[in-house]
Every structure is written in structure tokens, then in C-alpha cells.
Amino acid sequence: MQSINPLSGSIDKSLVRIASTPGLGLTHHRSSPSRLTVKCLDSANGGRTRHEWQSCCAVLASKVASQQQDSKKTDGGSTGVATVNGHKTLDFVPINGAVAKSPFALPKPLSISDFSAVPLHGSQLRVAYQGVPGAYSEAAAGKAYPNCEPIPCDQFEVAFQAVEIWIADRAVLPVENSLGGSIHRNYDLLLRHRLHIVGEVQLPVHHCLLALPGVRMEHITRIISHPQALSQCENTITKMGLNASREAVDDTAGAAEYIATKNLRNTAAIASARAAELYGLQTLAKGIQDDSSNVTRFVILSREPIIPRIDRPFKTSIVFAQEKGTNILFKVLSSFAFRNINLTKIESRPHRNQPIRVEDGGAKQFEYLFYVDFEASMAEERAQNALAEVEEFTSFLRVLGSYPMDMTPWRPDMEE
Ligand SMILES: O=C(O)C(=O)C[C@]1(C(=O)O)C=C[C@@H](O)C=C1
């Protein structure tokens, strides 16, 4: 027996959306308010091929399976696959009566194993982020697209892939933080994947120290969180004088969820106020980031680039590898300076395909890829000319995106 959506006892709307996807050839009906029956013709003439049917089943079944573990604690849900009059059917029956705000009721992050080739088309924009509900990345997705359907993913790479195979329409991923610096993994992934940057979001990040209700500061021997969050709170935690080890986990909200599900009374999480609410934790301390103006910058990724404009401030992100020669980096950067184009960021990463260059005489030099953000739109002639010149000094150049700058006025008291 398997079950879905233990919180509400109603059918998970994403299952209805998959079942309604045009072109998949699925039919579905609600046999009752809480039962969804999905049918698919398993024949060659007009029906789905075996492969397509298996893909549909894989997505639906993985959603169910990912929640099955958690909902074992409660009772009553079921999923069944059967062949009725030559049609394959899938029945989804959610269970009722789970406790509100139970962490078991929240959507599970996608994993690579959830993927199939099923394209989804809903009216709501689906935005992939890394982490579980309550993560700052989820808040960034909400800031970028207030009415979106956030799709939690268990890794950054999964968020990229979710967009590539149409499970999501956008991904929102952190690239840098004002205290912790760059999130290098995402710079590397930007290059490995072919998605386009279509926007940016700057999110003020206010961290809390969370623990189970009734736990006091002196009980804490371990603090868990995302490595960025641990580094953003390093000094404050040290000053608190806690005799606690610090351990990195995949995301801040995931740390809170872990404490709640494992009932850990000696462990605290660094996470958001929303994570405290979602996972039923109390706040031992708030505003524990080392600087009150702590901000994380996220990029918004899409399968298609947007058309650059000049009617509002735009930023363009590029990545390049320099040609052999002297002062190449200086020459590249001068191409922007001569045209009065402001650079907002430069980041270097090892050139993985060609990490070392051996010079005449045997000296070894590291080879880098340079990521540069500059304040201009690709619709501007000065930006086009600068890049034409940059191309002369580079063995590789890619425009990652030209997109509107996040101009939201910043206030230190802004909540995430
Ligand atoms: O763990 C989370 O909540 C995230 O959304 C990730 C992340 C990050 O990768 O930097 C996002 C914002 C904060 O800087 C801390 C963590």
C-alpha cells in the first residue's frame, strides 16, 4: 500500500497536472474527491507507446514512492496499477487526517532518479531550486516569481536538469553571498549546462538558530546547516560561546527538517524563520548572521534567453578562456573600461579541460576560466563592440545571459 499527500487528504495537484498534460494521451478522472484514476492506451494506434507510458508511470510512481516512506507512519493511502479492458490505469488515493504542519507532508526534493522524458505544461510557472521548503532558495524563487510553483530539488545539478527536460520552467540558484563569497559549484554548472541567465534576485538573508521546543542553549552540542550559512554566522556563533561542533548539510531548511524528524535534542540548525514554522522548531536566537546586511545573489535560468533591452538597467554575464600571450586579462578588461562599461564581478575557476599550461623552459602555469558580469545590455552597441574585441584575446567566449538587474531598494530590516 502506498500513499500520497498525507497533509490534506486531497489529490496532489501536480499529479492532476501530469495527467492533464496535452499530448501525453492520458485520460484521467476523479473517481471521488480523493481518488485520481489515470488511464493510458497501451497500443500503437493513437495510444502511448510502451516507453512513453513507462515514462509517465515513472514520474507518477516516483512522486508516490518518495512520499511512501514518510507516510508509513499514517494509514490508508494506496496506489495501484492495473490493466482494465486493455487500458493501463493508475489509481492514486491519498490518505486523510495527518497533522497540520507535519514535516512529512511537505513536497520531497526531486532526485535524478525522478526524471523521465515527460514534458509538463501548466499555467503556473514551475521554478526549481535546491533544498527543501523553507530554504532561502525557495524564498528567492518566490521573490522572482510570486505566483510560481516552487519545485524542490536535492542537488543544484538536479535543478539544472529539471529545466532542461521541462519538469520546471526556470531554476533559481545562488551564485554569491556578501559574507561567504562565491558558490563555485554553480559557476561550474553554468558552463556544463546550456541554460541561459534571464534574471537575478538579491535576497537579504537573516539566519536563526533553531532547536526542538523545550531545548535550551546549554543542551546544544552540534550545529548543522548549509556550509554558506555556517560561514555567514561563524563569528556570531563563536561569540555565543557554545561548546558545539559545526557540521555541513545540504541546505538550511533540510537541517531543520532533520532535527525535527530525528527528534535531536542536542542539535541546533541555522535556518530561516519560515523553516522554524514549517518544521515546528523554536528560535533560540535570531539575526545571527555576522553582518546585518547579509545578501545572497541568485541567478534565474531558463531554456531560452530573453531579448535584451535598453529601457532599464541590464547586466550581462560572460565566461571566457584567455588566449596565450602577455597581459591578456588586462586587455580583455580594458575592452570594457575603454567603453565606460562597469564590471560588477570577476571570478576565476580552474579550466578543467586544460588545467595546466607548460611554458617554454618547463614552467607550469594554471589555466583559468574567467566569469565576468558587466553593467550593460547586449542590445547596446558598446557591449557588442566590447565583446567583439574580447573575442580577439580569448580562445573561448560564451555569453551566459543578458538580463535585468535586481534594482529592489535594500533596507537592513528587510526579511527574507
Ligand atoms: O540552504 C539554503 O537555504 C539555500 O537556499 C542555499 C544558500 C546558499 O547556497 O548560499 C542560499 C542562501 C544562503 O546564502 C544560504 C544558503
Tab-separated table of C-alpha atoms and ligand atoms in Angstrom:
chain	number	residue	atom	x	y	z
A	1	MET	CA	0.000	0.000	0.000
A	2	GLN	CA	1.323	3.422	-0.956
A	3	SER	CA	0.009	6.861	-0.294
A	4	ILE	CA	0.382	10.451	-1.324
A	5	ASN	CA	-0.266	13.858	0.136
A	6	PRO	CA	-0.827	12.900	3.768
A	7	LEU	CA	-1.401	16.521	4.794
A	8	SER	CA	-4.597	17.446	3.051
A	9	GLY	CA	-6.151	14.157	2.093
A	10	SER	CA	-6.800	15.633	-1.355
A	11	ILE	CA	-5.114	14.788	-4.604
A	12	ASP	CA	-1.733	16.334	-5.178
A	13	LYS	CA	-2.370	18.922	-7.910
A	14	SER	CA	0.885	18.138	-9.694
A	15	LEU	CA	-0.420	14.609	-10.351
A	16	VAL	CA	-3.538	16.107	-11.905
A	17	ARG	CA	-1.317	18.379	-13.967
A	18	ILE	CA	0.777	15.484	-15.257
A	19	ALA	CA	-2.359	13.556	-16.075
A	20	SER	CA	-3.792	16.583	-17.952
A	21	THR	CA	-0.634	17.284	-19.938
A	22	PRO	CA	-1.646	17.767	-23.577
A	23	GLY	CA	-0.004	15.310	-25.942
A	24	LEU	CA	0.597	12.582	-23.411
A	25	GLY	CA	-2.576	10.773	-24.401
A	26	LEU	CA	-3.569	10.181	-20.816
A	27	THR	CA	-7.134	10.314	-19.662
A	28	HIS	CA	-7.989	10.843	-16.057
A	29	HIS	CA	-10.954	11.353	-13.838
A	30	ARG	CA	-11.618	11.878	-10.193
A	31	SER	CA	-13.424	8.757	-9.166
A	32	SER	CA	-14.021	10.510	-5.849
A	33	PRO	CA	-12.742	13.782	-4.340
A	34	SER	CA	-9.668	11.952	-3.166
A	35	ARG	CA	-9.122	9.385	-5.919
A	36	LEU	CA	-7.467	10.073	-9.267
A	37	THR	CA	-7.614	7.403	-11.944
A	38	VAL	CA	-5.189	7.853	-14.824
A	39	LYS	CA	-5.620	5.772	-17.987
A	40	CYS	CA	-3.296	5.349	-20.917
A	41	LEU	CA	-3.855	3.363	-24.110
A	42	ASP	CA	-1.047	0.857	-24.383
A	43	SER	CA	-1.450	0.336	-28.127
A	44	ALA	CA	0.256	1.623	-31.252
A	45	ASN	CA	-2.759	3.315	-32.920
A	46	GLY	CA	-3.297	6.633	-31.239
A	47	GLY	CA	-2.211	5.487	-27.812
A	48	ARG	CA	1.020	5.911	-25.966
A	49	THR	CA	3.979	3.731	-26.777
A	50	ARG	CA	5.181	1.422	-24.046
A	51	HIS	CA	8.155	3.731	-23.491
A	52	GLU	CA	6.025	6.860	-23.100
A	53	TRP	CA	3.668	5.075	-20.777
A	54	GLN	CA	6.593	3.868	-18.713
A	55	SER	CA	7.898	7.443	-18.553
A	56	CYS	CA	4.554	8.738	-17.299
A	57	CYS	CA	4.385	5.961	-14.756
A	58	ALA	CA	7.946	6.667	-13.645
A	59	VAL	CA	7.154	10.288	-12.779
A	60	LEU	CA	3.874	9.496	-11.104
A	61	ALA	CA	5.207	6.488	-9.264
A	62	SER	CA	8.343	8.270	-8.081
A	63	LYS	CA	6.226	11.039	-6.581
A	64	VAL	CA	4.271	8.439	-4.734
A	65	ALA	CA	7.319	6.418	-3.746
A	66	SER	CA	9.128	9.468	-2.400
A	67	GLN	CA	6.275	10.079	-0.002
A	68	GLN	CA	5.624	6.458	0.787
A	69	GLN	CA	8.473	6.227	3.272
A	70	ASP	CA	7.237	9.173	5.288
A	71	SER	CA	3.581	8.327	5.225
A	72	LYS	CA	4.128	4.795	6.567
A	73	LYS	CA	3.528	6.355	9.941
A	74	THR	CA	-0.086	7.044	8.998
A	75	ASP	CA	-2.568	4.836	7.296
A	76	GLY	CA	-4.996	4.487	4.465
A	77	GLY	CA	-3.430	5.660	1.154
A	78	SER	CA	-2.966	3.483	-1.846
A	79	THR	CA	-1.663	3.380	-5.394
A	80	GLY	CA	-2.452	0.625	-7.794
A	81	VAL	CA	-1.504	-0.211	-11.371
A	82	ALA	CA	-3.912	-2.486	-13.212
A	83	THR	CA	-5.000	-3.379	-16.730
A	84	VAL	CA	-8.718	-2.818	-17.231
A	85	ASN	CA	-10.321	-3.530	-20.655
A	86	GLY	CA	-6.993	-3.194	-22.402
A	87	HIS	CA	-6.175	0.121	-20.668
A	88	LYS	CA	-3.493	0.526	-18.089
A	89	THR	CA	-4.722	2.514	-15.116
A	90	LEU	CA	-3.001	4.092	-12.171
A	91	ASP	CA	-5.045	4.850	-9.081
A	92	PHE	CA	-3.912	7.404	-6.553
A	93	VAL	CA	-5.718	7.592	-3.265
A	94	PRO	CA	-4.359	9.999	-0.720
A	95	ILE	CA	-4.766	9.410	2.955
A	96	ASN	CA	-6.544	11.633	5.409
A	97	GLY	CA	-6.035	13.080	8.800
A	98	ALA	CA	-2.355	13.943	9.039
A	99	VAL	CA	-1.275	16.642	11.479
A	100	ALA	CA	-1.061	20.148	10.028
A	101	LYS	CA	2.490	21.432	9.586
A	102	SER	CA	3.857	17.886	9.788
A	103	PRO	CA	7.256	17.893	8.048
A	104	PHE	CA	6.184	14.631	6.449
A	105	ALA	CA	3.560	16.475	4.451
A	106	LEU	CA	5.911	18.789	2.545
A	107	PRO	CA	6.982	18.051	-1.025
A	108	LYS	CA	10.069	15.873	-1.324
A	109	PRO	CA	13.006	17.226	-3.350
A	110	LEU	CA	13.423	15.838	-6.848
A	111	SER	CA	16.327	13.477	-7.391
A	112	ILE	CA	17.967	12.360	-10.617
A	113	SER	CA	16.022	9.094	-10.379
A	114	ASP	CA	12.718	11.026	-10.657
A	115	PHE	CA	13.421	12.097	-14.212
A	116	SER	CA	11.694	10.849	-17.297
A	117	ALA	CA	11.125	12.424	-20.689
A	118	VAL	CA	7.640	13.664	-19.802
A	119	PRO	CA	7.122	17.306	-20.783
A	120	LEU	CA	4.806	19.183	-18.455
A	121	HIS	CA	2.727	22.226	-19.365
A	122	GLY	CA	0.907	24.016	-16.602
A	123	SER	CA	-0.369	27.541	-16.409
A	124	GLN	CA	1.729	28.224	-13.290
A	125	LEU	CA	5.439	28.792	-13.756
A	126	ARG	CA	7.389	25.950	-12.155
A	127	VAL	CA	10.621	27.104	-10.555
A	128	ALA	CA	13.265	24.577	-9.498
A	129	TYR	CA	15.507	25.324	-6.531
A	130	GLN	CA	17.970	23.328	-4.457
A	131	GLY	CA	16.792	22.406	-0.998
A	132	VAL	CA	13.537	21.676	0.779
A	133	PRO	CA	10.650	24.041	1.603
A	134	GLY	CA	11.861	26.804	3.918
A	135	ALA	CA	15.247	27.097	2.142
A	136	TYR	CA	16.360	30.607	1.195
A	137	SER	CA	16.420	29.465	-2.410
A	138	GLU	CA	12.684	28.824	-2.191
A	139	ALA	CA	12.236	32.402	-0.919
A	140	ALA	CA	14.346	33.659	-3.848
A	141	ALA	CA	12.114	31.726	-6.279
A	142	GLY	CA	9.091	33.407	-4.651
A	143	LYS	CA	10.704	36.834	-4.924
A	144	ALA	CA	11.435	36.282	-8.623
A	145	TYR	CA	8.007	34.814	-9.440
A	146	PRO	CA	5.496	35.483	-6.643
A	147	ASN	CA	2.830	33.082	-8.006
A	148	CYS	CA	5.142	30.289	-9.058
A	149	GLU	CA	5.062	26.654	-8.092
A	150	PRO	CA	8.419	26.087	-6.366
A	151	ILE	CA	9.956	22.680	-7.155
A	152	PRO	CA	12.434	21.465	-4.516
A	153	CYS	CA	15.457	19.556	-5.863
A	154	ASP	CA	18.011	17.638	-3.819
A	155	GLN	CA	21.071	18.955	-5.719
A	156	PHE	CA	21.987	22.011	-7.804
A	157	GLU	CA	22.565	19.761	-10.818
A	158	VAL	CA	19.051	18.339	-10.496
A	159	ALA	CA	17.618	21.874	-10.678
A	160	PHE	CA	19.500	22.463	-13.959
A	161	GLN	CA	18.266	19.147	-15.349
A	162	ALA	CA	14.679	19.776	-14.229
A	163	VAL	CA	14.622	22.819	-16.542
A	164	GLU	CA	16.422	21.039	-19.362
A	165	ILE	CA	13.863	18.247	-19.518
A	166	TRP	CA	10.842	20.513	-18.984
A	167	ILE	CA	9.921	19.374	-15.494
A	168	ALA	CA	10.489	23.004	-14.491
A	169	ASP	CA	10.365	26.259	-16.463
A	170	ARG	CA	13.058	28.117	-14.510
A	171	ALA	CA	15.764	27.380	-11.940
A	172	VAL	CA	16.808	29.868	-9.272
A	173	LEU	CA	20.315	29.203	-7.967
A	174	PRO	CA	22.615	31.065	-5.542
A	175	VAL	CA	25.889	32.286	-7.041
A	176	GLU	CA	27.339	34.543	-4.368
A	177	ASN	CA	26.846	35.870	-0.863
A	178	SER	CA	28.064	39.142	0.599
A	179	LEU	CA	29.780	37.336	3.523
A	180	GLY	CA	30.530	33.825	2.255
A	181	GLY	CA	31.618	34.716	-1.285
A	182	SER	CA	31.016	32.749	-4.473
A	183	ILE	CA	29.171	29.450	-4.745
A	184	HIS	CA	31.671	27.855	-7.098
A	185	ARG	CA	29.665	24.746	-7.820
A	186	ASN	CA	27.049	26.813	-9.638
A	187	TYR	CA	29.654	28.642	-11.729
A	188	ASP	CA	30.953	25.257	-12.898
A	189	LEU	CA	27.437	24.024	-13.622
A	190	LEU	CA	26.575	27.158	-15.613
A	191	LEU	CA	29.275	26.142	-18.047
A	192	ARG	CA	28.425	22.439	-18.138
A	193	HIS	CA	24.770	23.122	-18.984
A	194	ARG	CA	23.277	25.181	-21.816
A	195	LEU	CA	20.730	27.196	-19.832
A	196	HIS	CA	20.562	30.997	-20.102
A	197	ILE	CA	20.601	33.539	-17.289
A	198	VAL	CA	17.368	35.555	-17.645
A	199	GLY	CA	17.360	37.427	-14.352
A	200	GLU	CA	18.894	37.907	-10.935
A	201	VAL	CA	17.485	38.135	-7.417
A	202	GLN	CA	19.188	39.612	-4.379
A	203	LEU	CA	17.768	38.223	-1.170
A	204	PRO	CA	18.534	39.617	2.312
A	205	VAL	CA	19.373	36.565	4.446
A	206	HIS	CA	18.538	36.620	8.158
A	207	HIS	CA	19.563	33.455	9.953
A	208	CYS	CA	18.048	31.971	13.118
A	209	LEU	CA	19.380	29.304	15.474
A	210	LEU	CA	16.626	26.681	15.731
A	211	ALA	CA	16.077	23.726	18.044
A	212	LEU	CA	13.283	21.447	19.232
A	213	PRO	CA	10.761	23.047	21.575
A	214	GLY	CA	11.975	22.999	25.183
A	215	VAL	CA	15.661	22.655	24.268
A	216	ARG	CA	17.910	25.284	25.866
A	217	MET	CA	21.124	26.805	24.524
A	218	GLU	CA	23.266	24.838	27.003
A	219	HIS	CA	21.919	21.497	25.630
A	220	ILE	CA	23.356	22.168	22.173
A	221	THR	CA	26.492	20.179	21.284
A	222	ARG	CA	26.126	20.273	17.496
A	223	ILE	CA	25.109	22.943	14.965
A	224	ILE	CA	24.162	21.856	11.459
A	225	SER	CA	23.494	23.906	8.325
A	226	HIS	CA	24.436	24.633	4.744
A	227	PRO	CA	28.189	25.464	4.557
A	228	GLN	CA	27.380	29.002	3.347
A	229	ALA	CA	25.082	29.592	6.330
A	230	LEU	CA	27.713	28.214	8.754
A	231	SER	CA	30.296	30.577	7.303
A	232	GLN	CA	27.885	33.562	7.354
A	233	CYS	CA	27.333	33.045	11.120
A	234	GLU	CA	30.828	31.911	12.095
A	235	ASN	CA	31.809	34.870	14.309
A	236	THR	CA	28.430	35.220	15.994
A	237	ILE	CA	28.317	31.511	16.881
A	238	THR	CA	31.863	31.673	18.241
A	239	LYS	CA	30.975	34.723	20.351
A	240	MET	CA	27.954	32.882	21.793
A	241	GLY	CA	30.499	30.618	23.489
A	242	LEU	CA	28.654	27.405	22.644
A	243	ASN	CA	30.675	24.254	23.014
A	244	ALA	CA	29.241	22.830	19.810
A	245	SER	CA	30.687	21.150	16.730
A	246	ARG	CA	29.618	22.511	13.331
A	247	GLU	CA	28.535	20.203	10.553
A	248	ALA	CA	27.645	20.924	6.946
A	249	VAL	CA	24.464	19.550	5.401
A	250	ASP	CA	22.802	20.118	2.007
A	251	ASP	CA	20.597	23.078	2.895
A	252	THR	CA	19.470	25.171	5.837
A	253	ALA	CA	15.837	24.051	5.882
A	254	GLY	CA	16.946	20.430	5.387
A	255	ALA	CA	18.925	20.826	8.639
A	256	ALA	CA	15.778	21.981	10.460
A	257	GLU	CA	13.753	19.127	8.977
A	258	TYR	CA	16.422	16.621	10.030
A	259	ILE	CA	16.317	17.794	13.654
A	260	ALA	CA	12.514	17.570	13.666
A	261	THR	CA	12.257	14.132	12.050
A	262	LYS	CA	15.067	12.589	14.124
A	263	ASN	CA	13.958	14.348	17.308
A	264	LEU	CA	17.520	15.528	18.033
A	265	ARG	CA	17.596	17.377	21.347
A	266	ASN	CA	21.332	18.177	21.315
A	267	THR	CA	21.390	19.701	17.815
A	268	ALA	CA	20.543	23.165	16.505
A	269	ALA	CA	20.094	24.291	12.896
A	270	ILE	CA	20.967	27.590	11.260
A	271	ALA	CA	17.972	28.300	9.051
A	272	SER	CA	15.182	30.749	8.253
A	273	ALA	CA	12.227	31.788	10.411
A	274	ARG	CA	9.999	30.070	7.845
A	275	ALA	CA	11.890	26.788	8.354
A	276	ALA	CA	11.175	27.078	12.105
A	277	GLU	CA	7.470	27.409	11.346
A	278	LEU	CA	7.381	24.590	8.809
A	279	TYR	CA	9.230	22.047	10.939
A	280	GLY	CA	7.851	23.074	14.342
A	281	LEU	CA	11.148	24.291	15.838
A	282	GLN	CA	11.678	27.115	18.327
A	283	THR	CA	14.024	30.037	17.727
A	284	LEU	CA	16.916	30.151	20.206
A	285	ALA	CA	18.438	33.252	18.585
A	286	LYS	CA	17.673	35.358	15.533
A	287	GLY	CA	19.673	37.660	13.287
A	288	ILE	CA	22.814	35.570	13.897
A	289	GLN	CA	24.478	36.386	10.543
A	290	ASP	CA	27.799	38.181	11.073
A	291	ASP	CA	26.569	41.263	9.212
A	292	SER	CA	23.024	42.638	9.249
A	293	SER	CA	23.218	43.437	5.541
A	294	ASN	CA	23.855	39.800	4.588
A	295	VAL	CA	22.636	39.315	0.995
A	296	THR	CA	22.708	36.327	-1.352
A	297	ARG	CA	22.559	36.830	-5.094
A	298	PHE	CA	20.716	34.236	-7.158
A	299	VAL	CA	20.528	33.833	-10.930
A	300	ILE	CA	17.374	32.784	-12.764
A	301	LEU	CA	17.937	30.220	-15.506
A	302	SER	CA	15.758	29.335	-18.457
A	303	ARG	CA	15.952	27.176	-21.589
A	304	GLU	CA	15.611	30.279	-23.816
A	305	PRO	CA	17.429	33.618	-23.480
A	306	ILE	CA	15.384	36.794	-23.144
A	307	ILE	CA	15.626	39.573	-25.694
A	308	PRO	CA	17.977	42.189	-24.209
A	309	ARG	CA	16.541	45.709	-23.862
A	310	ILE	CA	17.820	49.186	-23.169
A	311	ASP	CA	14.841	50.705	-21.346
A	312	ARG	CA	16.057	49.567	-17.925
A	313	PRO	CA	19.397	48.648	-16.320
A	314	PHE	CA	20.721	45.342	-17.641
A	315	LYS	CA	23.618	43.159	-16.646
A	316	THR	CA	25.446	40.692	-18.909
A	317	SER	CA	27.367	37.628	-17.705
A	318	ILE	CA	30.099	36.049	-19.807
A	319	VAL	CA	32.706	33.319	-19.374
A	320	PHE	CA	35.949	33.119	-21.322
A	321	ALA	CA	39.346	31.405	-21.504
A	322	GLN	CA	42.250	33.630	-22.480
A	323	GLU	CA	44.493	33.068	-25.487
A	324	LYS	CA	48.213	32.503	-24.895
A	325	GLY	CA	50.133	35.754	-24.649
A	326	THR	CA	51.069	38.519	-22.286
A	327	ASN	CA	48.724	40.827	-20.441
A	328	ILE	CA	45.708	39.123	-21.978
A	329	LEU	CA	43.495	39.533	-18.932
A	330	PHE	CA	44.422	43.218	-18.795
A	331	LYS	CA	43.497	43.613	-22.481
A	332	VAL	CA	40.149	41.886	-22.019
A	333	LEU	CA	39.226	44.037	-19.054
A	334	SER	CA	40.380	47.173	-20.885
A	335	SER	CA	37.836	46.442	-23.639
A	336	PHE	CA	35.158	47.258	-21.083
A	337	ALA	CA	36.985	50.115	-19.384
A	338	PHE	CA	37.534	51.986	-22.693
A	339	ARG	CA	33.788	51.910	-23.323
A	340	ASN	CA	32.938	53.023	-19.818
A	341	ILE	CA	31.289	49.698	-19.021
A	342	ASN	CA	31.282	48.946	-15.329
A	343	LEU	CA	32.358	45.426	-14.251
A	344	THR	CA	30.482	44.170	-11.196
A	345	LYS	CA	32.153	40.800	-10.691
A	346	ILE	CA	35.077	38.686	-11.843
A	347	GLU	CA	35.537	35.092	-10.787
A	348	SER	CA	38.183	32.618	-11.895
A	349	ARG	CA	37.764	28.836	-11.942
A	350	PRO	CA	40.204	26.112	-12.976
A	351	HIS	CA	39.988	25.260	-16.674
A	352	ARG	CA	39.044	21.623	-16.197
A	353	ASN	CA	39.672	20.521	-19.798
A	354	GLN	CA	43.129	22.032	-19.768
A	355	PRO	CA	44.150	22.785	-16.159
A	356	ILE	CA	47.905	23.321	-16.737
A	357	ARG	CA	49.938	25.087	-19.413
A	358	VAL	CA	53.623	24.171	-19.712
A	359	GLU	CA	55.651	27.152	-20.901
A	360	ASP	CA	58.893	27.130	-22.888
A	361	GLY	CA	61.509	26.298	-20.282
A	362	GLY	CA	59.149	23.944	-18.424
A	363	ALA	CA	57.359	26.352	-16.046
A	364	LYS	CA	53.839	25.217	-15.281
A	365	GLN	CA	51.008	27.758	-15.206
A	366	PHE	CA	47.471	27.164	-14.078
A	367	GLU	CA	44.814	27.774	-16.746
A	368	TYR	CA	41.583	29.504	-15.756
A	369	LEU	CA	38.126	30.261	-16.970
A	370	PHE	CA	37.046	33.803	-16.101
A	371	TYR	CA	33.451	34.691	-15.320
A	372	VAL	CA	32.695	38.393	-15.708
A	373	ASP	CA	29.492	40.355	-15.047
A	374	PHE	CA	29.210	43.810	-16.555
A	375	GLU	CA	26.579	46.526	-16.389
A	376	ALA	CA	25.300	46.802	-19.955
A	377	SER	CA	22.741	45.126	-22.163
A	378	MET	CA	23.711	43.071	-25.208
A	379	ALA	CA	21.287	45.346	-27.088
A	380	GLU	CA	23.812	48.202	-26.623
A	381	GLU	CA	26.403	48.810	-29.301
A	382	ARG	CA	29.140	49.464	-26.743
A	383	ALA	CA	28.567	45.971	-25.253
A	384	GLN	CA	28.606	44.337	-28.692
A	385	ASN	CA	31.828	46.155	-29.602
A	386	ALA	CA	33.462	45.254	-26.288
A	387	LEU	CA	32.681	41.570	-26.826
A	388	ALA	CA	33.901	41.653	-30.434
A	389	GLU	CA	37.225	42.923	-29.064
A	390	VAL	CA	37.274	40.421	-26.184
A	391	GLU	CA	36.871	37.637	-28.741
A	392	GLU	CA	40.272	38.554	-30.232
A	393	PHE	CA	42.034	37.782	-26.933
A	394	THR	CA	40.133	34.650	-25.985
A	395	SER	CA	40.194	31.021	-27.103
A	396	PHE	CA	36.641	30.547	-25.816
A	397	LEU	CA	33.846	33.023	-25.081
A	398	ARG	CA	30.226	32.401	-24.119
A	399	VAL	CA	27.505	34.877	-23.165
A	400	LEU	CA	25.676	33.267	-20.247
A	401	GLY	CA	22.878	35.840	-20.371
A	402	SER	CA	21.889	39.481	-20.622
A	403	TYR	CA	19.174	40.244	-18.079
A	404	PRO	CA	17.519	42.982	-15.990
A	405	MET	CA	19.374	43.913	-12.820
A	406	ASP	CA	17.603	43.425	-9.492
A	407	MET	CA	17.103	47.073	-8.503
A	408	THR	CA	14.985	46.391	-5.368
A	409	PRO	CA	15.916	49.082	-2.821
A	410	TRP	CA	17.693	47.470	0.105
A	411	ARG	CA	16.801	48.019	3.765
A	412	PRO	CA	18.665	46.279	6.612
A	413	ASP	CA	15.363	45.299	8.282
A	414	MET	CA	14.043	43.540	5.169
A	415	GLU	CA	13.008	39.974	5.908
A	416	GLU	CA	13.774	37.117	3.556
B	1	LIG	O1	20.359	26.273	2.230
B	1	LIG	C1	19.588	27.136	1.790
B	1	LIG	O2	18.597	27.542	2.405
B	1	LIG	C2	19.847	27.703	0.480
B	1	LIG	O3	18.934	28.195	-0.144
B	1	LIG	C3	21.259	27.740	-0.023
B	1	LIG	C4	22.012	29.008	0.353
B	1	LIG	C5	23.366	29.079	-0.419
B	1	LIG	O4	23.698	28.171	-1.155
B	1	LIG	O5	24.054	30.087	-0.257
B	1	LIG	C6	21.227	30.200	-0.061
B	1	LIG	C7	21.250	31.338	0.660
B	1	LIG	C8	22.050	31.471	1.880
B	1	LIG	O6	23.223	32.133	1.487
B	1	LIG	C9	22.429	30.176	2.470
B	1	LIG	C10	22.337	29.039	1.773
